[in-house]
Amino acid sequence: YDGAVLEFESARELTSAISDACDRAYESAPIVQNELINRRKPSSAAVAGRRNLVEQMLTHPTEERLGMEGYPPEMSMYLSVLLQSGLHHHKGTAWAFGPPDGEDPSQLTPLWRAMDAFLTTTEDGQRPVIELYEVLRRPPYGIKNGLLPIYLVAALLHWQAELALYEEGSFIPEAGIWMNTQRPEWN
């Protein structure tokens, strides 16, 4: 590791060393305490919950709890990914999406800066969202596929006045649940 050969006397030592190496490689990874969606390949139930969450994000972004009542499956995703992290927070008289104000309990600042830096590069021309996803999947972020659309929509809603979306070359005047969150381009 780092050019050195390491030897371990137990599986526990090996596990600890691997954990330390991952912590170093993914030092800018957000802390997400939701095993349902924090996966490379979420289950079909998790994908359905994420779809419902994204729909609530798009249709009720200024409402507390995104207008959700009770505890549908997507509520646990909302609480752990958006509310606990501060990505959806009370601002003035309404709720809004954006980087956490002040304290950053989920370590989202590096992720948010990476998205902002990517968006800055789109001022010179369109770039596919998949390129942003690739940046966020790699070290030092290590964002799992299950989370990428949620972070994408949060960014779209935060920077909506400054962004233009295109899908297959056609301008999309308003983001919607119907859009393919893997293929649009930002400008």
mmCIF file of C-alpha atoms in Angstrom:
data_model
loop_
_atom_site.group_PDB
_atom_site.id
_atom_site.type_symbol
_atom_site.label_atom_id
_atom_site.label_comp_id
_atom_site.label_asym_id
_atom_site.label_seq_id
_atom_site.Cartn_x
_atom_site.Cartn_y
_atom_site.Cartn_z
ATOM 1 C CA TYR A 1 0.000 0.000 0.000
ATOM 2 C CA ASP A 2 1.463 3.388 -1.031
ATOM 3 C CA GLY A 3 4.510 1.500 -2.324
ATOM 4 C CA ALA A 4 4.958 -0.623 0.780
ATOM 5 C CA VAL A 5 4.303 -4.319 1.240
ATOM 6 C CA LEU A 6 2.092 -4.857 4.253
ATOM 7 C CA GLU A 7 1.659 -8.051 6.205
ATOM 8 C CA PHE A 8 -1.260 -8.817 8.470
ATOM 9 C CA GLU A 9 -1.449 -11.269 11.307
ATOM 10 C CA SER A 10 -5.227 -11.510 11.298
ATOM 11 C CA ALA A 11 -8.281 -10.921 9.167
ATOM 12 C CA ARG A 12 -9.212 -8.136 11.556
ATOM 13 C CA GLU A 13 -5.956 -6.270 10.819
ATOM 14 C CA LEU A 14 -6.516 -6.710 7.076
ATOM 15 C CA THR A 15 -10.087 -5.438 7.346
ATOM 16 C CA SER A 16 -8.939 -2.433 9.345
ATOM 17 C CA ALA A 17 -6.205 -1.615 6.804
ATOM 18 C CA ILE A 18 -8.665 -1.886 3.899
ATOM 19 C CA SER A 19 -11.087 0.385 5.733
ATOM 20 C CA ASP A 20 -8.336 2.947 6.345
ATOM 21 C CA ALA A 21 -7.260 2.801 2.678
ATOM 22 C CA CYS A 22 -10.844 3.369 1.537
ATOM 23 C CA ASP A 23 -11.224 6.289 3.959
ATOM 24 C CA ARG A 24 -8.128 7.874 2.424
ATOM 25 C CA ALA A 25 -9.147 7.168 -1.187
ATOM 26 C CA TYR A 26 -12.703 8.451 -0.673
ATOM 27 C CA GLU A 27 -11.966 11.262 1.752
ATOM 28 C CA SER A 28 -14.606 13.525 0.155
ATOM 29 C CA ALA A 29 -17.422 10.977 0.175
ATOM 30 C CA PRO A 30 -20.621 12.197 1.808
ATOM 31 C CA ILE A 31 -21.878 10.314 4.833
ATOM 32 C CA VAL A 32 -25.202 8.692 3.910
ATOM 33 C CA GLN A 33 -26.860 6.467 6.483
ATOM 34 C CA ASN A 34 -29.332 4.747 4.185
ATOM 35 C CA GLU A 35 -28.476 1.290 2.895
ATOM 36 C CA LEU A 36 -31.617 1.189 0.771
ATOM 37 C CA ILE A 37 -30.362 3.791 -1.714
ATOM 38 C CA ASN A 38 -26.629 4.090 -0.989
ATOM 39 C CA ARG A 39 -25.784 1.252 -3.388
ATOM 40 C CA ARG A 40 -24.206 0.694 -6.773
ATOM 41 C CA LYS A 41 -27.274 -1.238 -7.875
ATOM 42 C CA PRO A 42 -30.349 -0.434 -5.764
ATOM 43 C CA SER A 43 -33.231 -2.902 -5.556
ATOM 44 C CA SER A 44 -36.346 -2.324 -7.652
ATOM 45 C CA ALA A 45 -38.172 -1.217 -4.475
ATOM 46 C CA ALA A 46 -35.421 1.337 -3.755
ATOM 47 C CA VAL A 47 -35.541 2.612 -7.337
ATOM 48 C CA ALA A 48 -39.334 3.039 -7.059
ATOM 49 C CA GLY A 49 -38.899 4.930 -3.765
ATOM 50 C CA ARG A 50 -36.196 7.120 -5.335
ATOM 51 C CA ARG A 51 -38.473 7.853 -8.299
ATOM 52 C CA ASN A 52 -41.222 8.956 -5.889
ATOM 53 C CA LEU A 53 -38.721 11.067 -3.946
ATOM 54 C CA VAL A 54 -37.478 12.762 -7.126
ATOM 55 C CA GLU A 55 -41.070 13.443 -8.143
ATOM 56 C CA GLN A 56 -41.726 15.082 -4.758
ATOM 57 C CA MET A 57 -38.507 17.105 -5.137
ATOM 58 C CA LEU A 58 -39.670 18.391 -8.518
ATOM 59 C CA THR A 59 -43.300 19.080 -7.598
ATOM 60 C CA HIS A 60 -43.009 20.289 -3.969
ATOM 61 C CA PRO A 61 -39.481 21.705 -3.526
ATOM 62 C CA THR A 62 -40.519 24.604 -1.272
ATOM 63 C CA GLU A 63 -42.563 22.524 1.162
ATOM 64 C CA GLU A 64 -41.502 20.983 4.432
ATOM 65 C CA ARG A 65 -40.857 17.242 3.965
ATOM 66 C CA LEU A 66 -41.478 17.907 0.240
ATOM 67 C CA GLY A 67 -45.187 17.758 1.036
ATOM 68 C CA MET A 68 -45.034 14.101 2.043
ATOM 69 C CA GLU A 69 -47.322 12.874 4.782
ATOM 70 C CA GLY A 70 -46.875 9.753 6.848
ATOM 71 C CA TYR A 71 -43.933 7.482 6.199
ATOM 72 C CA PRO A 72 -43.925 6.189 2.627
ATOM 73 C CA PRO A 73 -40.772 4.257 1.566
ATOM 74 C CA GLU A 74 -39.207 7.379 0.080
ATOM 75 C CA MET A 75 -39.425 9.183 3.434
ATOM 76 C CA SER A 76 -36.361 7.371 4.808
ATOM 77 C CA MET A 77 -34.419 8.515 1.734
ATOM 78 C CA TYR A 78 -35.623 12.081 2.209
ATOM 79 C CA LEU A 79 -34.698 12.113 5.898
ATOM 80 C CA SER A 80 -31.206 10.642 5.476
ATOM 81 C CA VAL A 81 -30.113 12.034 2.098
ATOM 82 C CA LEU A 82 -31.769 15.454 1.983
ATOM 83 C CA LEU A 83 -32.938 16.620 5.405
ATOM 84 C CA GLN A 84 -30.201 15.276 7.705
ATOM 85 C CA SER A 85 -27.511 16.484 5.302
ATOM 86 C CA GLY A 86 -28.999 19.969 5.048
ATOM 87 C CA LEU A 87 -29.484 19.759 1.252
ATOM 88 C CA HIS A 88 -33.174 20.525 1.803
ATOM 89 C CA HIS A 89 -33.431 23.227 4.437
ATOM 90 C CA HIS A 90 -35.694 26.003 5.622
ATOM 91 C CA LYS A 91 -34.692 29.290 4.039
ATOM 92 C CA GLY A 92 -36.667 32.453 4.714
ATOM 93 C CA THR A 93 -40.340 31.591 4.434
ATOM 94 C CA ALA A 94 -39.968 28.370 2.427
ATOM 95 C CA TRP A 95 -37.850 25.277 2.013
ATOM 96 C CA ALA A 96 -35.096 25.183 -0.592
ATOM 97 C CA PHE A 97 -32.358 22.996 -2.025
ATOM 98 C CA GLY A 98 -28.729 23.974 -1.772
ATOM 99 C CA PRO A 99 -25.530 23.353 0.123
ATOM 100 C CA PRO A 100 -25.876 23.033 3.868
ATOM 101 C CA ASP A 101 -25.843 26.370 5.696
ATOM 102 C CA GLY A 102 -23.143 26.337 8.351
ATOM 103 C CA GLU A 103 -22.623 22.885 9.814
ATOM 104 C CA ASP A 104 -22.053 20.075 7.298
ATOM 105 C CA PRO A 105 -22.877 16.848 9.181
ATOM 106 C CA SER A 106 -22.899 14.681 6.048
ATOM 107 C CA GLN A 107 -19.725 16.140 4.488
ATOM 108 C CA LEU A 108 -21.521 17.439 1.392
ATOM 109 C CA THR A 109 -19.375 20.508 0.794
ATOM 110 C CA PRO A 110 -16.811 18.683 -1.417
ATOM 111 C CA LEU A 111 -19.605 17.087 -3.458
ATOM 112 C CA TRP A 112 -21.340 20.435 -3.889
ATOM 113 C CA ARG A 113 -18.087 22.117 -4.956
ATOM 114 C CA ALA A 114 -17.469 19.353 -7.512
ATOM 115 C CA MET A 115 -20.940 19.851 -9.007
ATOM 116 C CA ASP A 116 -20.431 23.626 -9.085
ATOM 117 C CA ALA A 117 -17.045 23.204 -10.795
ATOM 118 C CA PHE A 118 -18.601 20.890 -13.382
ATOM 119 C CA LEU A 119 -21.397 23.382 -14.056
ATOM 120 C CA THR A 120 -18.859 26.171 -14.510
ATOM 121 C CA THR A 121 -17.365 24.198 -17.403
ATOM 122 C CA THR A 122 -20.753 24.114 -19.142
ATOM 123 C CA GLU A 123 -20.634 27.855 -19.776
ATOM 124 C CA ASP A 124 -18.584 27.073 -22.906
ATOM 125 C CA GLY A 125 -20.964 24.375 -24.177
ATOM 126 C CA GLN A 126 -23.188 21.469 -23.315
ATOM 127 C CA ARG A 127 -21.840 18.541 -21.305
ATOM 128 C CA PRO A 128 -23.617 15.261 -20.676
ATOM 129 C CA VAL A 129 -24.771 14.561 -17.134
ATOM 130 C CA ILE A 130 -23.093 11.174 -17.412
ATOM 131 C CA GLU A 131 -19.738 13.034 -17.317
ATOM 132 C CA LEU A 132 -20.704 14.551 -13.970
ATOM 133 C CA TYR A 133 -21.749 11.122 -12.744
ATOM 134 C CA GLU A 134 -18.343 9.729 -13.720
ATOM 135 C CA VAL A 135 -16.553 12.461 -11.756
ATOM 136 C CA LEU A 136 -18.714 11.809 -8.696
ATOM 137 C CA ARG A 137 -18.296 8.017 -8.841
ATOM 138 C CA ARG A 138 -14.488 8.202 -8.764
ATOM 139 C CA PRO A 139 -12.271 9.041 -5.808
ATOM 140 C CA PRO A 140 -12.326 11.159 -3.769
ATOM 141 C CA TYR A 141 -16.178 11.134 -3.842
ATOM 142 C CA GLY A 142 -17.249 7.532 -4.525
ATOM 143 C CA ILE A 143 -20.941 8.374 -4.909
ATOM 144 C CA LYS A 144 -23.057 5.271 -5.511
ATOM 145 C CA ASN A 145 -25.442 5.071 -8.491
ATOM 146 C CA GLY A 146 -28.490 4.999 -6.224
ATOM 147 C CA LEU A 147 -27.709 8.507 -4.942
ATOM 148 C CA LEU A 148 -26.632 10.220 -8.173
ATOM 149 C CA PRO A 149 -30.129 11.160 -9.470
ATOM 150 C CA ILE A 150 -31.096 12.609 -6.080
ATOM 151 C CA TYR A 151 -27.999 14.816 -5.981
ATOM 152 C CA LEU A 152 -28.545 15.754 -9.640
ATOM 153 C CA VAL A 153 -32.107 16.938 -9.017
ATOM 154 C CA ALA A 154 -31.060 18.836 -5.871
ATOM 155 C CA ALA A 155 -28.437 20.656 -7.975
ATOM 156 C CA LEU A 156 -30.925 21.317 -10.780
ATOM 157 C CA LEU A 157 -33.376 22.839 -8.330
ATOM 158 C CA HIS A 158 -30.715 24.946 -6.618
ATOM 159 C CA TRP A 159 -29.219 26.305 -9.849
ATOM 160 C CA GLN A 160 -32.392 26.252 -11.965
ATOM 161 C CA ALA A 161 -32.187 29.958 -12.846
ATOM 162 C CA GLU A 162 -28.660 29.477 -14.196
ATOM 163 C CA LEU A 163 -29.057 26.184 -16.059
ATOM 164 C CA ALA A 164 -30.478 25.013 -19.338
ATOM 165 C CA LEU A 165 -31.217 21.335 -19.864
ATOM 166 C CA TYR A 166 -31.135 19.530 -23.189
ATOM 167 C CA GLU A 167 -32.110 15.970 -24.024
ATOM 168 C CA GLU A 168 -30.953 14.584 -27.354
ATOM 169 C CA GLY A 169 -30.352 18.153 -28.546
ATOM 170 C CA SER A 170 -33.794 19.496 -27.591
ATOM 171 C CA PHE A 171 -34.197 22.164 -24.921
ATOM 172 C CA ILE A 172 -36.135 21.014 -21.845
ATOM 173 C CA PRO A 173 -37.915 24.054 -20.397
ATOM 174 C CA GLU A 174 -38.667 22.358 -17.073
ATOM 175 C CA ALA A 175 -37.164 19.304 -15.438
ATOM 176 C CA GLY A 176 -39.683 16.569 -14.824
ATOM 177 C CA ILE A 177 -39.841 13.002 -13.616
ATOM 178 C CA TRP A 178 -40.214 11.935 -17.251
ATOM 179 C CA MET A 179 -36.713 13.099 -18.122
ATOM 180 C CA ASN A 180 -33.939 10.572 -18.336
ATOM 181 C CA THR A 181 -31.577 11.569 -15.512
ATOM 182 C CA GLN A 182 -28.770 9.598 -17.166
ATOM 183 C CA ARG A 183 -28.700 11.375 -20.526
ATOM 184 C CA PRO A 184 -29.570 15.090 -20.367
ATOM 185 C CA GLU A 185 -26.915 17.679 -20.988
ATOM 186 C CA TRP A 186 -26.348 20.820 -18.967
ATOM 187 C CA ASN A 187 -25.516 24.199 -20.323
#
